Short mmCIF file of C-alpha atoms in Angstrom, two decimals:
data_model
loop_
_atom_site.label_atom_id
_atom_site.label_comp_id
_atom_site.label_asym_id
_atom_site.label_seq_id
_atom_site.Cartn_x
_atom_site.Cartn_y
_atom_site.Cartn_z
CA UNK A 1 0.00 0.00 0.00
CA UNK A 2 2.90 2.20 0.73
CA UNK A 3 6.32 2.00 -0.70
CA UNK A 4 9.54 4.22 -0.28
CA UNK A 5 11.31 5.72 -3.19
CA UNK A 6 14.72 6.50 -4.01
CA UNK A 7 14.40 9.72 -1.50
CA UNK A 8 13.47 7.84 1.50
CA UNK A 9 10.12 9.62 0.76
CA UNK A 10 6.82 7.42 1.94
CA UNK A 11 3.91 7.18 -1.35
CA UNK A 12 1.00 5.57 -1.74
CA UNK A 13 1.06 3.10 -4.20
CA UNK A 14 -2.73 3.51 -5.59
CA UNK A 15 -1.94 7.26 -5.79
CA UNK A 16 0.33 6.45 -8.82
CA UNK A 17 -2.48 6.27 -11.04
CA UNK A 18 -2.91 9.85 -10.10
CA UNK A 19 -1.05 11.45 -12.72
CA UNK A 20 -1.67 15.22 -12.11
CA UNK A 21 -0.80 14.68 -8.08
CA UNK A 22 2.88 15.25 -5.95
CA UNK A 23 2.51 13.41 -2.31
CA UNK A 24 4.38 12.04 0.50
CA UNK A 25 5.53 11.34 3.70
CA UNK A 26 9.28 12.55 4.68
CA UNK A 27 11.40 10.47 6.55
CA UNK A 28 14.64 10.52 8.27
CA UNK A 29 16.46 9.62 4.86
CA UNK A 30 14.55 12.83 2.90
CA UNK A 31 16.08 15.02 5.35
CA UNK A 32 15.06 17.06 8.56
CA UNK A 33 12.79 19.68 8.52
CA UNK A 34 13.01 21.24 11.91
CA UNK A 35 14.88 24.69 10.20
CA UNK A 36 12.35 25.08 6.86
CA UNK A 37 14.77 24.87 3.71
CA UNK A 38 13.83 27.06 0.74
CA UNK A 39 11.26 25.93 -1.89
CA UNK A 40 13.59 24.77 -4.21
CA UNK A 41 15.04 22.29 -1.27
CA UNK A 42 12.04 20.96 -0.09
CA UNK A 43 10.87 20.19 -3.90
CA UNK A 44 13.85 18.71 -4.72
CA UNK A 45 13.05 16.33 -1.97
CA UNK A 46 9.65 15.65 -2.82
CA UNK A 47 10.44 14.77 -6.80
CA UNK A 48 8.60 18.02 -7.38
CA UNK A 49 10.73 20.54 -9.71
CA UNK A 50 9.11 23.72 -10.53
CA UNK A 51 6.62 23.44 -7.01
CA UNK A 52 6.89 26.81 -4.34
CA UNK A 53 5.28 26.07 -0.69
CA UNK A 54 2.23 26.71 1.28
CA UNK A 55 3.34 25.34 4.81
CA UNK A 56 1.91 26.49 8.38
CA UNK A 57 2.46 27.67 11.80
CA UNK A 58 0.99 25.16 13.45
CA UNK A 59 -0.33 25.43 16.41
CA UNK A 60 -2.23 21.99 17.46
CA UNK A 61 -5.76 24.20 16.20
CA UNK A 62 -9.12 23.57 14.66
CA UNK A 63 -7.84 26.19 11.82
CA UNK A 64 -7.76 25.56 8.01
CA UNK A 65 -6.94 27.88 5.71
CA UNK A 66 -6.71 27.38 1.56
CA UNK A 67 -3.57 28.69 -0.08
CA UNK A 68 -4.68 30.49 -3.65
CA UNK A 69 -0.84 30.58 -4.02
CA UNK A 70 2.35 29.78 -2.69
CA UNK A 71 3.27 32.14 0.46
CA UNK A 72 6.68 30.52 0.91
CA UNK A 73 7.81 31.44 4.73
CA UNK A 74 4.78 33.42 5.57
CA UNK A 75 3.24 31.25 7.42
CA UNK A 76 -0.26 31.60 8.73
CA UNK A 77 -1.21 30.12 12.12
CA UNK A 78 -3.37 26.99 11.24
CA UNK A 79 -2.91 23.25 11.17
CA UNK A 80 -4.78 22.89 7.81
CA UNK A 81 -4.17 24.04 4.55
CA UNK A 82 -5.64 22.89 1.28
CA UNK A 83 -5.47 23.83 -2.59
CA UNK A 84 -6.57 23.64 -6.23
CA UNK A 85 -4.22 25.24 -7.40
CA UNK A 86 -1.45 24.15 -9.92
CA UNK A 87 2.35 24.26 -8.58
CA UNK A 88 1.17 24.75 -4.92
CA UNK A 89 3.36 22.25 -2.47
CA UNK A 90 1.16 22.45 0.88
CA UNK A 91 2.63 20.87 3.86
CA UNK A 92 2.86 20.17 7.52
CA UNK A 93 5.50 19.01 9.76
CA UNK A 94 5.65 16.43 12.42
CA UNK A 95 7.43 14.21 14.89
CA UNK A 96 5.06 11.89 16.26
CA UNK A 97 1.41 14.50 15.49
CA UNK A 98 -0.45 12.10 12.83
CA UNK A 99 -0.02 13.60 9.14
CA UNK A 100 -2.81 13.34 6.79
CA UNK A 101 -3.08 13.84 3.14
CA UNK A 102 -6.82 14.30 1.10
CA UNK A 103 -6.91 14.07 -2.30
CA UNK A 104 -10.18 14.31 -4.72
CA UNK A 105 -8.99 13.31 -7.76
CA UNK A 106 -12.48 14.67 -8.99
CA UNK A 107 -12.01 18.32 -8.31
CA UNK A 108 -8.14 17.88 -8.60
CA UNK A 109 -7.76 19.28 -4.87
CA UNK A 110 -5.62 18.63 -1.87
CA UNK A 111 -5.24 19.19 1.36
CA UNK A 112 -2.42 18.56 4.11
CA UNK A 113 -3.36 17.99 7.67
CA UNK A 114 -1.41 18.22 11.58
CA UNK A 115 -3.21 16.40 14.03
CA UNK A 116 -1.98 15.75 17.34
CA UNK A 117 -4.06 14.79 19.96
CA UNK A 118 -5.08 18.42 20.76
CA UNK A 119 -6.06 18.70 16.86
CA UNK A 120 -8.06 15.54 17.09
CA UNK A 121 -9.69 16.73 19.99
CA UNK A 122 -10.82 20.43 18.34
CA UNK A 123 -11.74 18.50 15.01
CA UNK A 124 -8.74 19.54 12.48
CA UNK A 125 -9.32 17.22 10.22
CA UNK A 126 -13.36 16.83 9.79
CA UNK A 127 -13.25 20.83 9.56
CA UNK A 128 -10.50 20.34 6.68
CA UNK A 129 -13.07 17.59 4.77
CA UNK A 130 -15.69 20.16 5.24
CA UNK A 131 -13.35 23.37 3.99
CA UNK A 132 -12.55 21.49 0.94
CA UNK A 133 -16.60 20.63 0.57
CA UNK A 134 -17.36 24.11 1.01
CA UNK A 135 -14.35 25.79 -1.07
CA UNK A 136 -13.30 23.82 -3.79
CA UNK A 137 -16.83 21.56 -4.05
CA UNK A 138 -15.69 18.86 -3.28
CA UNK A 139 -17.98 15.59 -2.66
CA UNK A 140 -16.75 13.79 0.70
CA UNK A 141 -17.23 10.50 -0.77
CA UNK A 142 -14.91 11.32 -4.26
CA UNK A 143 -12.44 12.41 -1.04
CA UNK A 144 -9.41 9.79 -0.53
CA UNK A 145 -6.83 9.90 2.58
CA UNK A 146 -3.48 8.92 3.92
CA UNK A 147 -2.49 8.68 7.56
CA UNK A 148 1.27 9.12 7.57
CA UNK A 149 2.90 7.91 9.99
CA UNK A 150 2.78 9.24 13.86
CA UNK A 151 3.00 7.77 17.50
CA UNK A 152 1.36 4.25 18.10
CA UNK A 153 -0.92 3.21 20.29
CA UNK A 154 2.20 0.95 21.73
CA UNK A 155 3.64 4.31 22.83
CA UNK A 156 1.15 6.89 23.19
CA UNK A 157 0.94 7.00 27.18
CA UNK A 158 -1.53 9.30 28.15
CA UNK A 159 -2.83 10.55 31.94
CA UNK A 160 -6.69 10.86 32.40
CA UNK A 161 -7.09 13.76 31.49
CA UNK A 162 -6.16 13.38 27.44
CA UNK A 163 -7.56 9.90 27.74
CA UNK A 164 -11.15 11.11 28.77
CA UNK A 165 -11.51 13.55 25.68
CA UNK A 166 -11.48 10.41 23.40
CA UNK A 167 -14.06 7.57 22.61
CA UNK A 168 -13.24 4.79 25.25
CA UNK A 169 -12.81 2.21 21.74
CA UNK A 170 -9.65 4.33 21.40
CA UNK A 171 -8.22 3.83 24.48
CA UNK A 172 -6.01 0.53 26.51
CA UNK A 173 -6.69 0.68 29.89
CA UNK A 174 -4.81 -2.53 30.00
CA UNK A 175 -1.55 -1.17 31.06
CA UNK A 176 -0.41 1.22 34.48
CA UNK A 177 -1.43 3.93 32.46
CA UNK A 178 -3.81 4.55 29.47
CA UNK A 179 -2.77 4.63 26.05
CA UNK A 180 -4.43 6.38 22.96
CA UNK A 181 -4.63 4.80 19.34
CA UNK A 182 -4.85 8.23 17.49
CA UNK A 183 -5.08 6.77 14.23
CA UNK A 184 -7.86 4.97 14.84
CA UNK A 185 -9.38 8.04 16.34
CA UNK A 186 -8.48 9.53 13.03
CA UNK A 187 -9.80 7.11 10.71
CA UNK A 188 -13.26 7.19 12.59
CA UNK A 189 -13.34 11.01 11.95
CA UNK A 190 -13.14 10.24 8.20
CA UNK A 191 -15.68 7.17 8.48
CA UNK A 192 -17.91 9.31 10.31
CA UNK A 193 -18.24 12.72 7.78
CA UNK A 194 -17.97 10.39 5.02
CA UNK A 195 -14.95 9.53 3.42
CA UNK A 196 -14.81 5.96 2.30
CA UNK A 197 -10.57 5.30 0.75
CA UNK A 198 -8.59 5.60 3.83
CA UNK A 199 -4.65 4.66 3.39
CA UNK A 200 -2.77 4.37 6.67
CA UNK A 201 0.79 3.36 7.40
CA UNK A 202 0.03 1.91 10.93
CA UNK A 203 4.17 2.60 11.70
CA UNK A 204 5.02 4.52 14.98
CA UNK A 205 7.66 6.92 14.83
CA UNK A 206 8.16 6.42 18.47
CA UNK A 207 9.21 2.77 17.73
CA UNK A 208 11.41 3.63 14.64
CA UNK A 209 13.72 5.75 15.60
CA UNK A 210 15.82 4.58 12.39
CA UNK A 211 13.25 5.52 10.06
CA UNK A 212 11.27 8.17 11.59
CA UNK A 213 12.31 11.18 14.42
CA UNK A 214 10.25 11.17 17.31
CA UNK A 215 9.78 14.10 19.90
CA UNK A 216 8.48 11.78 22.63
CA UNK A 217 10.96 9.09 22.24
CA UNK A 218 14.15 11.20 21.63
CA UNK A 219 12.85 13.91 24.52
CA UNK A 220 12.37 16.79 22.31
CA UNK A 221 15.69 16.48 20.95
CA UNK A 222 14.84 15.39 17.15
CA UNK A 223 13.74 16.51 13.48
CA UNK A 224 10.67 17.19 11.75
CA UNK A 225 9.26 15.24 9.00
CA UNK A 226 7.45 16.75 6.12
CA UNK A 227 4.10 15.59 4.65
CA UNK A 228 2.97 17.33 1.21
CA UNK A 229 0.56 17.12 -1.48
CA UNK A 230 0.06 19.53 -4.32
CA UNK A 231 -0.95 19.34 -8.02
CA UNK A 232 1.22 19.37 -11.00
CA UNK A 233 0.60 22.04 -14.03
#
C-alpha cells in the first residue's frame, strides 16, 4: 500500500495512477525539517521541480486555511491548509502529530493535515473535509486519505485527562497507564463525515527511531518530518 522511493520519501502506491498529483511522507532519509529549507530544497526532496510552498504555523488548532498561491515562509497560524491550485506544495510538519493527506482526484484538490491529539480533539481534520466541501466543491465520498505515519498506540501514554476527551474504543486501559490509538481516532473522523478510501501506514515513529524522528521518544531532541501534497501544471 505504501512504498519508499529513491528519497526515503513514503507514497502511496494507488496514488500512482494519479497522474496530475505530488505526495508524501518525509522520513529521516529525505532530510530534517526542523529549520524550513527554501522551496527549491524541499521540492527537490519531494520529486517536485518547478513546485513553491504553502506550509503552516501550526499550532495543534481547529484552523484551516486554503492557499490560492504559494506564500513561501509566511506562514499563517493553522494546522490545515488545502489547494486547487497548480504548482502549490502544501505541507505540515511532524514528529510523532499524525499527518494526513486528502486528495479528490475529482475536483483535482488537496489538502495537508497536523493532528496531534489536541487537533483531534478540536476536530482539524473533519473541519478540513468540510473546507474542501465548502471551497473547492468537493464531494466527501470522491475524497481519498493517507495517515502518515505518527506515534502508536504501543507508545502513546496518556494521563486521564487526554484519555477522557477520546471515545473509550480508542483507548487501553490494560496497562499502568492509558494509552491512545490516534489513528484509529483519526480514521473514525473520516468514516464518520464520510470519506470511504482511507490509506494508513500503521508505523510509529516512536518505535522507529531509524526511520522516523520522534519528539516523545528522543525527549524533544529530534527533526521534523514533512508531509505534502500539491498538483502538477
Amino acid at each position: 500500500m505504501f512504498r519508499v522511493c529513491e528519497r526515503g520519501v513514503l507514497r502511496i502506491s494507488a496514488w500512482d495512477r494519479h497522474r496530475w498529483l505530488v505526495h508524501g511522507f518525509s522520513t529521516r532519509a529525505t532530510g530534517d525539517f526542523l529549520e524550513w529549507p527554501g522551496d527549491s530544497e524541499v521540492a527537490g526532496a519531494f520529486g517536485a521541480s518547478g513546485f513553491a510552498t504553502a506550509t503552516l504555523k501550526q499550532v495543534h488548532s481547529h484552523v484551516c486555511v486554503r492557499a490560492v498561491e504559494a506564500w513561501g515562509d509566511r506562514r499563517p497560524v493553522a494546522d490545515a491548509v488545502l489547494t486547487d491550485r497548480a504548482g502549490v506544495l502544501v505541507g505540515v510538519r511532524t514528529a510523532d502529530c499524525v499527518p494526513v493527506l486528502l486528495a479528490d482526484p475529482v475536483t483535482q484538490s488537496v489538502a495537508a493535515i497536523h493532528a496531534g491529539w489536541r487537533g483531534a480533539v478540536a476536530g482539524i481534520l473533519p473541519n478540513a473535509v468540510s473546507a474542501l466541501a465548502a471551497e473547492c466543491g468537493v464531494r466527501v465520498p470522491d475524497l481519498e486519505a493517507a495517515i502518515g505515519p505518527g506515534i502508536g498506540p504501543c507508545c502513546f501514554e496518556v494521563g486521564e485527562d487526554v484519555a477522557s476527551r477520546f471515545s473509550q474504543d480508542a483507548v487501553d486501559r490494560g496497562r499502568a497507564k492509558p494509552h491512545v490509538d490516534l489513528g484509529s481516532v483519526l480514521a473514525g473522523q473520516l468514516a464518520a463525515v464520510g470519506v470511504e478510501t482511507v490509506h494508513a501506514t500503521g508505523e510509529c515513529t516512536s518505535c522507529d527511531l531509524d526511520r522516523y524522528f520522534s519528539y516523545r521518544a528522543e525527549r524533544g531532541h529530534t527533526g521534523r518530518m514533512l508531509a505534502v501534497a500539491g498538483l502538477r501544471r
